[in-house]
PDB file of C-alpha atoms in Angstrom:
ATOM      1  CA  MET N   1     -49.019 -88.140  86.382  1.00 57.00           C
ATOM      2  CA  VAL N   2     -50.798 -91.419  85.706  1.00 62.00           C
ATOM      3  CA  ARG N   3     -50.988 -93.916  88.543  1.00 72.00           C
ATOM      4  CA  ILE N   4     -50.002 -97.385  87.322  1.00 72.00           C
ATOM      5  CA  PRO N   5     -51.955-100.164  89.028  1.00 72.00           C
ATOM      6  CA  VAL N   6     -49.994-102.714  91.071  1.00 78.00           C
ATOM      7  CA  ILE N   7     -49.967-106.189  89.540  1.00 79.00           C
ATOM      8  CA  PRO N   8     -49.668-109.157  91.927  1.00 77.00           C
ATOM      9  CA  GLU N   9     -46.680-111.448  91.228  1.00 78.00           C
ATOM     10  CA  ALA N  10     -49.057-114.439  91.128  1.00 77.00           C
ATOM     11  CA  ALA N  11     -50.593-113.075  87.915  1.00 78.00           C
ATOM     12  CA  ILE N  12     -47.200-112.872  86.142  1.00 83.00           C
ATOM     13  CA  GLU N  13     -45.516-115.956  84.718  1.00 83.00           C
ATOM     14  CA  GLU N  14     -42.123-116.043  83.005  1.00 85.00           C
ATOM     15  CA  HIS N  15     -40.834-118.690  80.649  1.00 83.00           C
ATOM     16  CA  PHE N  16     -37.338-118.719  79.222  1.00 85.00           C
ATOM     17  CA  LEU N  17     -36.724-119.977  75.716  1.00 83.00           C
ATOM     18  CA  ARG N  18     -34.013-119.942  73.100  1.00 79.00           C
ATOM     19  CA  ALA N  19     -33.886-116.778  71.057  1.00 72.00           C
ATOM     20  CA  SER N  20     -34.249-117.120  67.303  1.00 72.00           C
ATOM     21  CA  GLY N  21     -32.030-115.522  64.722  1.00 65.00           C
ATOM     22  CA  PRO N  22     -28.292-115.417  64.163  1.00 64.00           C
ATOM     23  CA  GLY N  23     -25.831-115.838  66.973  1.00 61.00           C
ATOM     24  CA  GLY N  24     -22.617-117.479  67.957  1.00 63.00           C
ATOM     25  CA  GLN N  25     -22.043-120.713  69.823  1.00 64.00           C
ATOM     26  CA  ASN N  26     -24.182-119.333  72.632  1.00 65.00           C
ATOM     27  CA  VAL N  27     -27.459-119.179  70.717  1.00 62.00           C
ATOM     28  CA  ASN N  28     -28.128-122.913  70.554  1.00 65.00           C
ATOM     29  CA  LYS N  29     -27.566-123.694  74.218  1.00 70.00           C
ATOM     30  CA  VAL N  30     -28.649-120.675  76.277  1.00 74.00           C
ATOM     31  CA  GLU N  31     -32.286-119.788  76.870  1.00 77.00           C
ATOM     32  CA  SER N  32     -31.919-116.023  76.889  1.00 79.00           C
ATOM     33  CA  ALA N  33     -35.309-114.978  75.467  1.00 85.00           C
ATOM     34  CA  VAL N  34     -38.123-114.279  77.915  1.00 87.00           C
ATOM     35  CA  GLN N  35     -41.835-114.857  77.449  1.00 87.00           C
ATOM     36  CA  LEU N  36     -43.758-112.896  80.077  1.00 89.00           C
ATOM     37  CA  ARG N  37     -47.381-113.956  80.520  1.00 89.00           C
ATOM     38  CA  LEU N  38     -49.871-111.830  82.460  1.00 88.00           C
ATOM     39  CA  ASP N  39     -53.165-113.498  83.368  1.00 84.00           C
ATOM     40  CA  LEU N  40     -55.567-110.586  82.999  1.00 84.00           C
ATOM     41  CA  ALA N  41     -58.278-112.273  85.085  1.00 82.00           C
ATOM     42  CA  ARG N  42     -55.909-112.537  88.081  1.00 82.00           C
ATOM     43  CA  ALA N  43     -54.306-109.107  87.559  1.00 82.00           C
ATOM     44  CA  GLY N  44     -57.060-107.285  89.469  1.00 81.00           C
ATOM     45  CA  LEU N  45     -57.237-104.351  87.068  1.00 84.00           C
ATOM     46  CA  PRO N  46     -60.217-101.982  86.963  1.00 85.00           C
ATOM     47  CA  GLU N  47     -62.610-102.671  84.077  1.00 86.00           C
ATOM     48  CA  ALA N  48     -61.812 -99.450  82.199  1.00 87.00           C
ATOM     49  CA  ILE N  49     -58.043-100.017  82.327  1.00 86.00           C
ATOM     50  CA  LEU N  50     -58.476-103.694  81.418  1.00 87.00           C
ATOM     51  CA  ALA N  51     -60.557-102.824  78.337  1.00 89.00           C
ATOM     52  CA  ARG N  52     -57.990-100.231  77.180  1.00 89.00           C
ATOM     53  CA  LEU N  53     -55.132-102.681  77.820  1.00 88.00           C
ATOM     54  CA  VAL N  54     -56.773-105.437  75.752  1.00 89.00           C
ATOM     55  CA  LYS N  55     -57.390-102.979  72.898  1.00 90.00           C
ATOM     56  CA  LEU N  56     -53.820-101.671  73.143  1.00 89.00           C
ATOM     57  CA  ALA N  57     -52.268-105.155  73.248  1.00 87.00           C
ATOM     58  CA  GLY N  58     -54.244-106.413  70.246  1.00 87.00           C
ATOM     59  CA  ARG N  59     -53.052-109.846  69.086  1.00 90.00           C
ATOM     60  CA  ARG N  60     -50.753-110.234  72.090  1.00 85.00           C
ATOM     61  CA  VAL N  61     -53.780-111.236  74.182  1.00 86.00           C
ATOM     62  CA  THR N  62     -54.663-114.918  73.793  1.00 85.00           C
ATOM     63  CA  GLY N  63     -58.165-116.370  73.679  1.00 87.00           C
ATOM     64  CA  GLU N  64     -57.818-117.372  77.348  1.00 87.00           C
ATOM     65  CA  GLY N  65     -57.211-113.744  78.357  1.00 84.00           C
ATOM     66  CA  VAL N  66     -53.438-113.927  78.817  1.00 88.00           C
ATOM     67  CA  LEU N  67     -51.215-111.058  77.685  1.00 88.00           C
ATOM     68  CA  VAL N  68     -47.969-112.404  76.176  1.00 90.00           C
ATOM     69  CA  ILE N  69     -44.849-110.249  75.837  1.00 90.00           C
ATOM     70  CA  GLU N  70     -41.738-111.743  74.268  1.00 88.00           C
ATOM     71  CA  ALA N  71     -38.344-110.115  74.759  1.00 87.00           C
ATOM     72  CA  SER N  72     -35.232-111.270  72.940  1.00 83.00           C
ATOM     73  CA  ARG N  73     -33.470-108.009  72.072  1.00 83.00           C
ATOM     74  CA  HIS N  74     -30.537-108.559  74.384  1.00 83.00           C
ATOM     75  CA  ARG N  75     -28.047-111.371  74.740  1.00 79.00           C
ATOM     76  CA  SER N  76     -28.505-111.850  78.467  1.00 81.00           C
ATOM     77  CA  GLN N  77     -31.526-113.415  80.099  1.00 82.00           C
ATOM     78  CA  ASP N  78     -31.579-110.812  82.878  1.00 88.00           C
ATOM     79  CA  ARG N  79     -31.669-107.854  80.470  1.00 90.00           C
ATOM     80  CA  ASN N  80     -34.433-109.504  78.429  1.00 89.00           C
ATOM     81  CA  ARG N  81     -36.398-110.115  81.619  1.00 89.00           C
ATOM     82  CA  THR N  82     -36.029-106.456  82.617  1.00 91.00           C
ATOM     83  CA  ASP N  83     -36.973-105.374  79.081  1.00 92.00           C
ATOM     84  CA  ALA N  84     -40.158-107.495  79.143  1.00 91.00           C
ATOM     85  CA  ARG N  85     -41.202-106.071  82.510  1.00 90.00           C
ATOM     86  CA  GLU N  86     -40.498-102.505  81.382  1.00 92.00           C
ATOM     87  CA  ARG N  87     -42.589-103.048  78.256  1.00 91.00           C
ATOM     88  CA  LEU N  88     -45.420-104.416  80.413  1.00 90.00           C
ATOM     89  CA  MET N  89     -45.227-101.386  82.717  1.00 90.00           C
ATOM     90  CA  ALA N  90     -45.206 -99.002  79.725  1.00 90.00           C
ATOM     91  CA  MET N  91     -48.267-100.744  78.304  1.00 90.00           C
ATOM     92  CA  LEU N  92     -50.039-100.540  81.670  1.00 89.00           C
ATOM     93  CA  ALA N  93     -49.143 -96.845  82.012  1.00 89.00           C
ATOM     94  CA  LYS N  94     -50.579 -96.114  78.573  1.00 90.00           C
ATOM     95  CA  ALA N  95     -53.747 -98.087  79.378  1.00 89.00           C
ATOM     96  CA  ALA N  96     -54.118 -96.245  82.705  1.00 87.00           C
ATOM     97  CA  GLU N  97     -54.277 -92.868  80.935  1.00 88.00           C
ATOM     98  CA  PRO N  98     -57.891 -91.792  80.599  1.00 87.00           C
ATOM     99  CA  PRO N  99     -58.961 -91.219  76.994  1.00 88.00           C
ATOM    100  CA  PRO N 100     -59.175 -87.575  75.879  1.00 91.00           C
ATOM    101  CA  PRO N 101     -62.638 -86.036  75.933  1.00 94.00           C
ATOM    102  CA  PRO N 102     -64.471 -86.136  72.606  1.00 94.00           C
ATOM    103  CA  ARG N 103     -64.028 -83.101  70.378  1.00 93.00           C
ATOM    104  CA  ARG N 104     -66.841 -80.600  70.517  1.00 94.00           C
ATOM    105  CA  ALA N 105     -67.868 -79.313  67.122  1.00 93.00           C
ATOM    106  CA  THR N 106     -67.467 -75.553  66.729  1.00 94.00           C
ATOM    107  CA  ARG N 107     -68.467 -73.145  63.972  1.00 95.00           C
ATOM    108  CA  PRO N 108     -66.072 -70.688  62.364  1.00 95.00           C
ATOM    109  CA  THR N 109     -66.603 -67.049  63.281  1.00 96.00           C
ATOM    110  CA  ARG N 110     -67.661 -64.474  60.713  1.00 97.00           C
ATOM    111  CA  ALA N 111     -64.250 -62.778  60.918  1.00 97.00           C
ATOM    112  CA  SER N 112     -62.412 -66.054  60.252  1.00 97.00           C
ATOM    113  CA  LYS N 113     -64.662 -66.711  57.228  1.00 97.00           C
ATOM    114  CA  GLU N 114     -63.917 -63.238  55.891  1.00 97.00           C
ATOM    115  CA  ARG N 115     -60.160 -63.689  56.427  1.00 97.00           C
ATOM    116  CA  ARG N 116     -60.284 -66.985  54.574  1.00 97.00           C
ATOM    117  CA  LEU N 117     -62.181 -65.481  51.625  1.00 97.00           C
ATOM    118  CA  GLU N 118     -59.830 -62.459  51.500  1.00 97.00           C
ATOM    119  CA  GLY N 119     -56.856 -64.823  51.444  1.00 97.00           C
ATOM    120  CA  LYS N 120     -58.406 -66.788  48.592  1.00 97.00           C
ATOM    121  CA  ALA N 121     -59.120 -63.620  46.622  1.00 97.00           C
ATOM    122  CA  HIS N 122     -55.557 -62.397  47.158  1.00 97.00           C
ATOM    123  CA  ARG N 123     -54.117 -65.719  46.060  1.00 96.00           C
ATOM    124  CA  GLY N 124     -56.347 -65.741  42.967  1.00 95.00           C
ATOM    125  CA  GLY N 125     -55.144 -62.221  42.123  1.00 93.00           C
ATOM    126  CA  VAL N 126     -51.499 -63.308  42.389  1.00 93.00           C
ATOM    127  CA  LYS N 127     -52.174 -66.196  40.022  1.00 93.00           C
ATOM    128  CA  LYS N 128     -54.089 -63.962  37.606  1.00 91.00           C
ATOM    129  CA  LEU N 129     -51.023 -61.684  37.359  1.00 89.00           C
ATOM    130  CA  ARG N 130     -48.970 -64.664  36.203  1.00 90.00           C
ATOM    131  CA  THR N 131     -51.039 -65.198  33.063  1.00 86.00           C
ATOM    132  CA  GLU N 132     -49.350 -64.099  29.880  1.00 78.00           C
ATOM    133  CA  LYS N 133     -51.109 -61.208  28.207  1.00 75.00           C
ATOM    134  CA  PRO N 134     -51.296 -61.235  24.367  1.00 75.00           C
ATOM    135  CA  ARG N 135     -48.888 -58.733  22.764  1.00 75.00           C
ATOM    136  CA  PRO N 136     -50.388 -56.125  20.402  1.00 75.00           C
ATOM    137  CA  GLU N 137     -49.026 -56.527  16.873  1.00 69.00           C
TER     138      GLU N 137
END
């Protein structure tokens, strides 16, 4: 199990804004979308996790080093807020996973080479049987 680092509340900022897209009478007057901003400098993350998080986030990290997550899937502000925080935690969990070790090159064994060549010869034989032989006249 991967241990997710604890983020101090001071590093997280939330702004509420009006969600775009179609909606009823509610859409033009209720600020239900959430923009969660995590200041990576104040987050206190280890260097390795921080580097993986920045790579994982891609364009969601601003030039000032702030990770921005926007959530507007739901109609209620509270559900969007929860959704944004869950997405942040999922991103942190993925960044906290250590990368897999690099693949070590191996060489095929003699037996596996022979099996491969036998399989090719067998397949070629099957195809050769499919060819139409000329009929004697």
